[in-house]
Tab-separated table of C-alpha atoms in Angstrom:
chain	number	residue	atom	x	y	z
A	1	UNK	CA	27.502	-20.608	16.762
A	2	UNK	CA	24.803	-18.895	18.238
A	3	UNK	CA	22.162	-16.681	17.272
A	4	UNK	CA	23.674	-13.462	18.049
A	5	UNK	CA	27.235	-14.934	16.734
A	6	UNK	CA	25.586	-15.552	13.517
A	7	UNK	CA	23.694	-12.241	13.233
A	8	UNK	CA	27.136	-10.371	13.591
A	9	UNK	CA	28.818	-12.435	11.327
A	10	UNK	CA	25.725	-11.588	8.724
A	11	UNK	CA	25.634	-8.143	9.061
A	12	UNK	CA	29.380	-7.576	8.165
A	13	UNK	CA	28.683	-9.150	4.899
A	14	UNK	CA	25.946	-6.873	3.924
A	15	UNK	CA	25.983	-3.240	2.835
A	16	UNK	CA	22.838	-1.537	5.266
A	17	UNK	CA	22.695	1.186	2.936
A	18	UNK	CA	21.543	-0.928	-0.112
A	19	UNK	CA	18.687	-2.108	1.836
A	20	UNK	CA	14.819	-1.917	0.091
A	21	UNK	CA	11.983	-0.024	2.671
A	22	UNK	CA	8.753	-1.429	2.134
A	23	UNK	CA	6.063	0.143	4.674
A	24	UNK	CA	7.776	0.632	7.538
A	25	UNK	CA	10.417	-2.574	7.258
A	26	UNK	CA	14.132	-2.160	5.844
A	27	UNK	CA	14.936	-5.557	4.093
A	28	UNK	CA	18.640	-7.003	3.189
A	29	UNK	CA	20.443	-9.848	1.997
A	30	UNK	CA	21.154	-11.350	-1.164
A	31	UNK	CA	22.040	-8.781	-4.270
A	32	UNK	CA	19.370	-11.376	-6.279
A	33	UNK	CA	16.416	-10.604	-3.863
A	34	UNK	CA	17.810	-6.880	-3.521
A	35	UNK	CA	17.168	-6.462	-6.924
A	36	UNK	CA	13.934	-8.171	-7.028
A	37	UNK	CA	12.455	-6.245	-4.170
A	38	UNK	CA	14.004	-3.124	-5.489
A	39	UNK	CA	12.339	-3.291	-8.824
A	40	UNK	CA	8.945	-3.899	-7.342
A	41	UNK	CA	9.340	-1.097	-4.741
A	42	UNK	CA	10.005	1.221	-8.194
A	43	UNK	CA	6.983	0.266	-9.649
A	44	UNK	CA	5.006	0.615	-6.880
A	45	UNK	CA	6.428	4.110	-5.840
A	46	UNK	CA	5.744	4.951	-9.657
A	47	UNK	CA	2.288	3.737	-9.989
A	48	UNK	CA	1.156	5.340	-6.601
A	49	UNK	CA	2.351	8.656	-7.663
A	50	UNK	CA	0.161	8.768	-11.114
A	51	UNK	CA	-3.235	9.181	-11.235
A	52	UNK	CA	-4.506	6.049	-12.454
A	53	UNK	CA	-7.897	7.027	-13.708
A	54	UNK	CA	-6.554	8.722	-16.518
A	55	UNK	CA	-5.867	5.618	-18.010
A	56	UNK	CA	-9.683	4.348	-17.902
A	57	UNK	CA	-12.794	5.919	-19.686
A	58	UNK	CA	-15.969	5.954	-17.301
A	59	UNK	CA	-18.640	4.165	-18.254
A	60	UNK	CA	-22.109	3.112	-16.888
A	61	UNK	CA	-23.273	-0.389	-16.858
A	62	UNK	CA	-26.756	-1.159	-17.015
A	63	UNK	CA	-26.598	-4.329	-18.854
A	64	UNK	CA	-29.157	-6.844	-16.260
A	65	UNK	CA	-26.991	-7.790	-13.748
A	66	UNK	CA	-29.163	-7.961	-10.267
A	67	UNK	CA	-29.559	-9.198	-6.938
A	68	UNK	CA	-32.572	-10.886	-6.344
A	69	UNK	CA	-34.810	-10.090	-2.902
A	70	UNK	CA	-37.003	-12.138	-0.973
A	71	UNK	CA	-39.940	-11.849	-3.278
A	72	UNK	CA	-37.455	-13.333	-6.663
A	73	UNK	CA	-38.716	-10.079	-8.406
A	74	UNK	CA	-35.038	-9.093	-8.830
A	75	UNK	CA	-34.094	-5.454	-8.014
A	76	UNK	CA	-31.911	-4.260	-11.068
A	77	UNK	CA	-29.796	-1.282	-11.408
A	78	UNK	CA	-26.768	0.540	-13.118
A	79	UNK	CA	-23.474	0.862	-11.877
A	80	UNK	CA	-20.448	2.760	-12.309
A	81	UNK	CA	-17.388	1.216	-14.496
A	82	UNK	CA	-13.761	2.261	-15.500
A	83	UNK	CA	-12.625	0.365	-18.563
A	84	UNK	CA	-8.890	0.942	-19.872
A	85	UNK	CA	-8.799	3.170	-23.176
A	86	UNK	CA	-8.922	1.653	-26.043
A	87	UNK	CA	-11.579	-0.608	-28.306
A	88	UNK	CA	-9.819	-3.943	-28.654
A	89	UNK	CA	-6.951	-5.446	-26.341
A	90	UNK	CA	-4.313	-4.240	-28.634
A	91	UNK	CA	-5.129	-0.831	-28.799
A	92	UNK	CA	-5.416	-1.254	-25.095
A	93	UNK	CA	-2.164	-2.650	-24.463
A	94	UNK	CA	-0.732	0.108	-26.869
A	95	UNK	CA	-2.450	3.145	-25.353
A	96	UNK	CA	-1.698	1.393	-21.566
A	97	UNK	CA	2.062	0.911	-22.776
A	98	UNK	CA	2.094	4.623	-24.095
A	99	UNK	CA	0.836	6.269	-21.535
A	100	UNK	CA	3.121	4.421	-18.952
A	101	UNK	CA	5.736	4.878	-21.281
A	102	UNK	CA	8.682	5.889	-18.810
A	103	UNK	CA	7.855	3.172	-16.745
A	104	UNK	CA	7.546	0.641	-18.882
A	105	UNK	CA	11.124	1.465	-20.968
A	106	UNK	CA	12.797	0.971	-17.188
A	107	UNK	CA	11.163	-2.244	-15.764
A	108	UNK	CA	9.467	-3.768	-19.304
A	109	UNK	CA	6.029	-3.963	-20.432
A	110	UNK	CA	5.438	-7.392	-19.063
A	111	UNK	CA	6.619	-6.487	-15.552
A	112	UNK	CA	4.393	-3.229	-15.424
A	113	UNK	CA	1.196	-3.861	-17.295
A	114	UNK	CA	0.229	-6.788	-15.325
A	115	UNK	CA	-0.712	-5.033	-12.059
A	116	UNK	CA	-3.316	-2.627	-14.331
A	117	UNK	CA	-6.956	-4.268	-13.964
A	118	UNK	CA	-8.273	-3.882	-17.743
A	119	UNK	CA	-11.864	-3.189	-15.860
A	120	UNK	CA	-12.863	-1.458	-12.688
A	121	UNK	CA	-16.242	-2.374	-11.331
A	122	UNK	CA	-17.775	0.371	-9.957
A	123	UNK	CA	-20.988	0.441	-7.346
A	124	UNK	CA	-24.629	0.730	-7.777
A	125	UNK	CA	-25.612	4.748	-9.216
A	126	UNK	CA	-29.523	3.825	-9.279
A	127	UNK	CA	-32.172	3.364	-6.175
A	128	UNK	CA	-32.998	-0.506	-6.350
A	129	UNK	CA	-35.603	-0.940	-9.186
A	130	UNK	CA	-38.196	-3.858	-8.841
A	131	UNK	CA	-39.543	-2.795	-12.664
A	132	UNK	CA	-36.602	-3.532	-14.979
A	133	UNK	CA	-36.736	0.108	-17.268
A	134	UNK	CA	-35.517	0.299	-20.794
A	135	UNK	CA	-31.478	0.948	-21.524
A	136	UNK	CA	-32.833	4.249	-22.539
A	137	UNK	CA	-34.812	4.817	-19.433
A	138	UNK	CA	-32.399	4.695	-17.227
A	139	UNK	CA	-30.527	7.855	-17.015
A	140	UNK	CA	-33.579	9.256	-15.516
A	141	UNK	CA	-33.249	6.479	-12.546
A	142	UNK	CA	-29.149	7.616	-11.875
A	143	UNK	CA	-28.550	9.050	-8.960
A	144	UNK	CA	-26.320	12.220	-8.896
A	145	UNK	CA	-25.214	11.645	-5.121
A	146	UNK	CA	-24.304	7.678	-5.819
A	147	UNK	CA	-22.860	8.289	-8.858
A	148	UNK	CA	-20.100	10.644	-7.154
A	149	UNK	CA	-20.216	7.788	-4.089
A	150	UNK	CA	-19.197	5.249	-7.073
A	151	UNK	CA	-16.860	7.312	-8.329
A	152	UNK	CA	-14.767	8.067	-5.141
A	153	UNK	CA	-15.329	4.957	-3.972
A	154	UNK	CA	-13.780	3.868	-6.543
A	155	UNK	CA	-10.636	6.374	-7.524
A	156	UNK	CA	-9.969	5.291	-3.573
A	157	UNK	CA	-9.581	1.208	-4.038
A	158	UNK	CA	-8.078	1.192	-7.487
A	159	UNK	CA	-4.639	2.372	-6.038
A	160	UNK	CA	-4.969	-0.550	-3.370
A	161	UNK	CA	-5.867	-3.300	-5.489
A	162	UNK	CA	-3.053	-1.942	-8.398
A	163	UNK	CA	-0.157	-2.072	-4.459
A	164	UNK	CA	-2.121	-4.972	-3.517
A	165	UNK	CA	-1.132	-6.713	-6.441
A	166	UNK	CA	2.710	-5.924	-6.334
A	167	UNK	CA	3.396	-6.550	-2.469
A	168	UNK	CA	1.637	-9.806	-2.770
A	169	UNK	CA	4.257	-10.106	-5.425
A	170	UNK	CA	6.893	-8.956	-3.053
A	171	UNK	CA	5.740	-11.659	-0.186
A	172	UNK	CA	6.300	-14.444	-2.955
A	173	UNK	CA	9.803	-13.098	-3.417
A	174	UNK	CA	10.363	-13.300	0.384
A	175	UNK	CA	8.837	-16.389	1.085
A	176	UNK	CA	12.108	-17.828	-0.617
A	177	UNK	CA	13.603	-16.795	2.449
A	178	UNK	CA	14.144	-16.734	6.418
A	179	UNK	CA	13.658	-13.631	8.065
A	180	UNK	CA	15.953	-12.154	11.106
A	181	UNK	CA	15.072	-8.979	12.563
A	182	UNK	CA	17.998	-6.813	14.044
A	183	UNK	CA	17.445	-3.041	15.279
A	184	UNK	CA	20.267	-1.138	14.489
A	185	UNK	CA	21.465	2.139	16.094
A	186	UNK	CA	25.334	1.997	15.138
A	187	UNK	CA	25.803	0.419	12.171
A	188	UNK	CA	29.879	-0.420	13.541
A	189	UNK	CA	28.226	-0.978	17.115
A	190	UNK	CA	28.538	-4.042	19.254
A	191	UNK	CA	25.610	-6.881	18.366
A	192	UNK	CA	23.828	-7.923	21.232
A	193	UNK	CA	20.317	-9.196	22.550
A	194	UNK	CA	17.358	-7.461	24.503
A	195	UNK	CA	14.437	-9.621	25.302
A	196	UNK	CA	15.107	-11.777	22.910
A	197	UNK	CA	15.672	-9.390	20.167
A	198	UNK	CA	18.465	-8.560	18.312
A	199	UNK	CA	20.306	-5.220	18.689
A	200	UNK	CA	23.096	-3.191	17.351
A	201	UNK	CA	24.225	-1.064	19.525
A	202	UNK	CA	27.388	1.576	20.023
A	203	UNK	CA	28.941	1.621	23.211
A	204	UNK	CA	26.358	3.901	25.037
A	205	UNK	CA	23.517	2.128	23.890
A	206	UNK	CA	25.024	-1.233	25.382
A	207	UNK	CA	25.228	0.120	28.349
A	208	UNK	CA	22.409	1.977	28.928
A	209	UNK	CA	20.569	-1.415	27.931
A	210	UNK	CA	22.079	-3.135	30.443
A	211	UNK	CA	20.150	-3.048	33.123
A	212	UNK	CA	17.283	-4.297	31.147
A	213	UNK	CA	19.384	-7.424	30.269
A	214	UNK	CA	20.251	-8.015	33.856
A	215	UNK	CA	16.485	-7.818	35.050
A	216	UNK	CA	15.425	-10.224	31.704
A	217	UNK	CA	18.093	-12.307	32.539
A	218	UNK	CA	17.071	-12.304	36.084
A	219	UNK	CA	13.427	-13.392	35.451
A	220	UNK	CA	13.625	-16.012	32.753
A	221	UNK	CA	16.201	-17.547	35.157
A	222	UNK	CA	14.737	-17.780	38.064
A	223	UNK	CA	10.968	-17.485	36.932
A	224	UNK	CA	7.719	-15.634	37.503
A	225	UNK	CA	6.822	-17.253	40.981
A	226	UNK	CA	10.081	-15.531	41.840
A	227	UNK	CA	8.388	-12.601	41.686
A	228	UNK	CA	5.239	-12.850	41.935
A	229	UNK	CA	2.161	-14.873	44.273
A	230	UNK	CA	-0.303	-16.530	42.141
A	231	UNK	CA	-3.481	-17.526	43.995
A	232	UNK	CA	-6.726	-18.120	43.385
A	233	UNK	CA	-8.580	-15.283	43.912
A	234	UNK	CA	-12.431	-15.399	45.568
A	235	UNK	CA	-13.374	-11.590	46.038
A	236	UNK	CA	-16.457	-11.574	44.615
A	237	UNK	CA	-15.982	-10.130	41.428
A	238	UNK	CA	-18.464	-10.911	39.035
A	239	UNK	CA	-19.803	-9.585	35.573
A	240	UNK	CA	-23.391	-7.870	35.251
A	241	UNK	CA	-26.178	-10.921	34.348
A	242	UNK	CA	-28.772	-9.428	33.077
A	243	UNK	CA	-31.099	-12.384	33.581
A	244	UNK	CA	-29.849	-12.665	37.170
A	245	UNK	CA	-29.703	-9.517	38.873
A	246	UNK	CA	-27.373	-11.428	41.390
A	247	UNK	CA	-24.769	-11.779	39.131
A	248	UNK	CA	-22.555	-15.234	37.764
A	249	UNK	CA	-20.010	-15.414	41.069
A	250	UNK	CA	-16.367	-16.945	39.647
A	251	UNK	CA	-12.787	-17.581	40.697
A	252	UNK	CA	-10.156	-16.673	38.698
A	253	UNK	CA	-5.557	-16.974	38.878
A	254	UNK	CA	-4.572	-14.180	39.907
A	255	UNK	CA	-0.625	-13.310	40.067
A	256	UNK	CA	0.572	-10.321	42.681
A	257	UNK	CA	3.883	-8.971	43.763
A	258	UNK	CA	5.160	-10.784	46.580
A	259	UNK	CA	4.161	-9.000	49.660
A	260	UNK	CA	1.341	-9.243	52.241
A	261	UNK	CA	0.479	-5.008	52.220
A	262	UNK	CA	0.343	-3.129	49.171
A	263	UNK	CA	3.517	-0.876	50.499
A	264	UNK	CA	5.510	-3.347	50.767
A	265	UNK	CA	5.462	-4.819	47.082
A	266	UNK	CA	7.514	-2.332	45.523
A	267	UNK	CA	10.449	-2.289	48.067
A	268	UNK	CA	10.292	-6.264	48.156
A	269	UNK	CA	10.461	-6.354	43.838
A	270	UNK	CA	13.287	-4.131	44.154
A	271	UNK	CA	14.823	-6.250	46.917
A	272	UNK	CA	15.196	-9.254	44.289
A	273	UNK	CA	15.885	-7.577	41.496
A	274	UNK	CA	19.851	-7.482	40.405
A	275	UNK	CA	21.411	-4.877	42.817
A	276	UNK	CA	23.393	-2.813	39.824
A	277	UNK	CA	20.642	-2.921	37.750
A	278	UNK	CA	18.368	-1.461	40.615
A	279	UNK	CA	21.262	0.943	41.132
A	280	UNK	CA	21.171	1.930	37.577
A	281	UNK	CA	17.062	2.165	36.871
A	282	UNK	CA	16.277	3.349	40.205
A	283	UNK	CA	12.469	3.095	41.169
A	284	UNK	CA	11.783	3.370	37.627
A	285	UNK	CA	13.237	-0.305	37.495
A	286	UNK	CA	9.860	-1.550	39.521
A	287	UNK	CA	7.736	0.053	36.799
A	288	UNK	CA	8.752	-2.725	34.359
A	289	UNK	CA	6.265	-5.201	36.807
A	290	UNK	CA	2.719	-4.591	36.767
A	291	UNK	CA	1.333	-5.022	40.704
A	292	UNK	CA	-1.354	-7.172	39.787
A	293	UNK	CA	-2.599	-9.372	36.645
A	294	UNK	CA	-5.415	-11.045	36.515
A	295	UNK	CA	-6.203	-14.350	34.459
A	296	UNK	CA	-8.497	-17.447	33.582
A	297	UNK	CA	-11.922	-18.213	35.297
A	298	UNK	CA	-10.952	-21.618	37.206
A	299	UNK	CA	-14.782	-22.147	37.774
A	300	UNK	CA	-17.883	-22.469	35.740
A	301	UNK	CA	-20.630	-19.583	36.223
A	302	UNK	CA	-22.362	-20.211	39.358
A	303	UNK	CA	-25.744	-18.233	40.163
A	304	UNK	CA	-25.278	-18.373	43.715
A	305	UNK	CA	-22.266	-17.252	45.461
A	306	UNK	CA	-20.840	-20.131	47.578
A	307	UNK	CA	-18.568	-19.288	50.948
A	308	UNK	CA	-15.135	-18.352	50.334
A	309	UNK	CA	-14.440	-21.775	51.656
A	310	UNK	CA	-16.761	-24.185	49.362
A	311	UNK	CA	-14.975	-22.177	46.626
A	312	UNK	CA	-12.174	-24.730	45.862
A	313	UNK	CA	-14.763	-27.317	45.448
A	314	UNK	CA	-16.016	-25.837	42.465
A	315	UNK	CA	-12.559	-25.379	40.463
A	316	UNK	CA	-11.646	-27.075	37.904
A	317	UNK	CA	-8.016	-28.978	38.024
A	318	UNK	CA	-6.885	-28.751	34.750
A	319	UNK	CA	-8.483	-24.861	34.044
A	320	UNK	CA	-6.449	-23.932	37.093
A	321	UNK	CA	-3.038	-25.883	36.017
A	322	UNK	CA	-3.744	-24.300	32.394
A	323	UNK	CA	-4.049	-20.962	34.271
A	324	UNK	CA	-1.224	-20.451	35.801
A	325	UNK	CA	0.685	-21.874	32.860
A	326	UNK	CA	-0.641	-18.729	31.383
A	327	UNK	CA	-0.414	-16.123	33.955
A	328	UNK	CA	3.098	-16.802	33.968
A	329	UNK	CA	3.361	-16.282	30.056
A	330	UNK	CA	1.351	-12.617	30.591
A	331	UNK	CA	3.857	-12.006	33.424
A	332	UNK	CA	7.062	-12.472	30.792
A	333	UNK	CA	5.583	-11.046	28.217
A	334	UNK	CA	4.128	-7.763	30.141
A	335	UNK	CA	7.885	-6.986	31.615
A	336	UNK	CA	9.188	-7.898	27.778
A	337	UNK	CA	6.741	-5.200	26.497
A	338	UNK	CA	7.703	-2.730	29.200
A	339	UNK	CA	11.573	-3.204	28.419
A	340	UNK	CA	11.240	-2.929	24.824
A	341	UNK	CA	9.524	0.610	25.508
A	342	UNK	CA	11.781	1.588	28.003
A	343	UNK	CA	15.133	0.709	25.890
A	344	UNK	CA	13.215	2.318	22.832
A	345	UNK	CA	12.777	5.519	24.744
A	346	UNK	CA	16.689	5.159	26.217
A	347	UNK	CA	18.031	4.921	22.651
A	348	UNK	CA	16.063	6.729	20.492
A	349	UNK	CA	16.083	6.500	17.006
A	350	UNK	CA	17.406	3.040	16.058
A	351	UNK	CA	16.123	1.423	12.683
A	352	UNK	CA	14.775	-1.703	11.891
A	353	UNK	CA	16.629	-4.137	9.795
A	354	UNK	CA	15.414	-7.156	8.213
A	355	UNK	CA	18.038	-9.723	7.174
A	356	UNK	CA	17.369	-12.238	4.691
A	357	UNK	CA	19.275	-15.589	4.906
């Protein structure tokens, strides 16, 4: 069976609608991990829609704690804190529970308290001190301008850390799992791939993708070099030394469309491309190729430009065999990257499914 095969046969098993969103990615699979992710994604819409700092008292620290400087005389200072209500962990736990009452009667206390930090540390409210003053003294040292710093600072991270804490719990819950990402525009559509990726599609979208699938097809078949020249290129191009006015001289790969003038690279692309899906795309077909890409330095910097050619004398075998290994990588995936837009501007909105196996 292959991949495709087995993403069909996948999909008719699961119920799309039931899926969980979490930023940006629609997961589904299993009713067990459904549920998981489903109760953490409640939690964390909950918590994100409360303002947590009524929950904490404000406090200011002032209790030693210091960096020292260069000198070892220590430069101390107060700082901003937000402490959960309450005087012992009981009565914090109580008031905590209480106050997240609704929340805590759906999902449990023990599945809902644990992502509330007892203690927020807050940042520095003084200017650094090199004289330690008195507890007392130092309300004249605060700073009005870092203590409202500390404070937004502050109301600004606690909601991360508190969503922080419940997707990492969400990426344990996946990691039980393989991932398979399908796009979907017609839930009842035909399943098919583009570029490697996994579409379903109705019968419109198939065919406008076609094309696209031809010309992939076309290219991982017969190659980059079917397409494309790739030299190494001497012009003289050369980055700005600025303890050399005369610049560090280089060669580089270099991959072109075939053709010996510029106007005739287009019409040659074209020319190899498959005929329907030329007839499809039109001209717009040689805008998935860039003209020209340029890649790794085959030669070390040299201060003095040598004669176009003494030039091969200077590359390096296995920097020039790793080179075009690459270019032809950045050739497949530039065209994959152009397709993807291209079919993502044919179809419009089609959503992104996540199936977990």
């Amino acid at each position: 069976m292959d991949r495709i095969e087995r993403i069909a046969n996948a999909l008719r098993s699961l119920d799309l609608g039931a899926g969980v969103a979490i930023e940006g990615r629609t997961f589904v699979g299993p009713s067990e991990a459904m549920a998981r992710l489903g109760e953490l994604e409640g939690i964390a819409a909950s918590l994100s829609s409360r303002d947590l700092f009524d929950l904490y008292d404000k406090v200011i620290a002032h209790d030693g704690v210091f960096d020292e400087d260069i000198a070892s005389s220590g430069r101390y200072y107060a700082y901003l804190a937000f402490e959960l209500k309450g005087t012992t962990p009981e009565e914090k736990e109580s008031l905590l529970a209480s106050a997240l009452g609704e929340l805590v009667e759906k999902y449990g206390k023990d599945a809902v308290l644990k992502y509330i930090p007892e203690r927020v540390e807050g940042r520095q409210i003084t200017e650094s001190l090199t004289i330690r003053p008195e507890p007392d003294e130092f309300p004249a040292y605060y700073s009005k301008t870092r203590t409202a710093y500390a404070e937004r600072m502050a109301r600004e991270e606690l909601p991360k850390a508190v969503l922080a804490g419940i997707r990492a719990e969400q990426e344990r819950a996946l990691d039980a799992y393989a991932w398979t990402t399908v796009r979907v525009q017609d839930p009842a559509g035909e399943c098919l791939e583009v570029c490697g990726d996994a579409y379903v599609l109705s019968t419109a979208g198939a065919e406008a993708v076609a094309p696209y699938r031809e010309i992939w097809a076309a290219l991982t078949a017969e190659g980059p070099e079917r397409f494309y020249d790739i030299d190494i290129a001497t012009d003289g191009e050369y980055p700005v030394d600025p303890d050399n006015p005369s610049g560090r001289y280089y060669a580089y790969v270099t991959a072109r469309l075939k053709g010996q003038a510029p106007e005739d690279r287009r019409p040659n692309l074209l020319a190899a491309l498959p005929e329907k899906a030329v007839e499809a795309l039109g001209p717009a077909a040689a805008e998935l190729f860039r003209e020209r890409i340029d890649g790794d330095l085959v030669t070390a910097a040299l201060t003095i430009r040598p004669e176009a050619e003494e030039f091969p004398s200077y590359f390096n075998a296995r920097k020039t065999e790793k080179g075009r290994e690459r270019i032809q990588k950045q050739i497949l995936f530039n065209v994959q990257a152009e397709i993807v837009a291209q079919v993502e501007r044919v179809l419009g909105e089609v959503r992104k499914y996540i199936i977990l196996e």
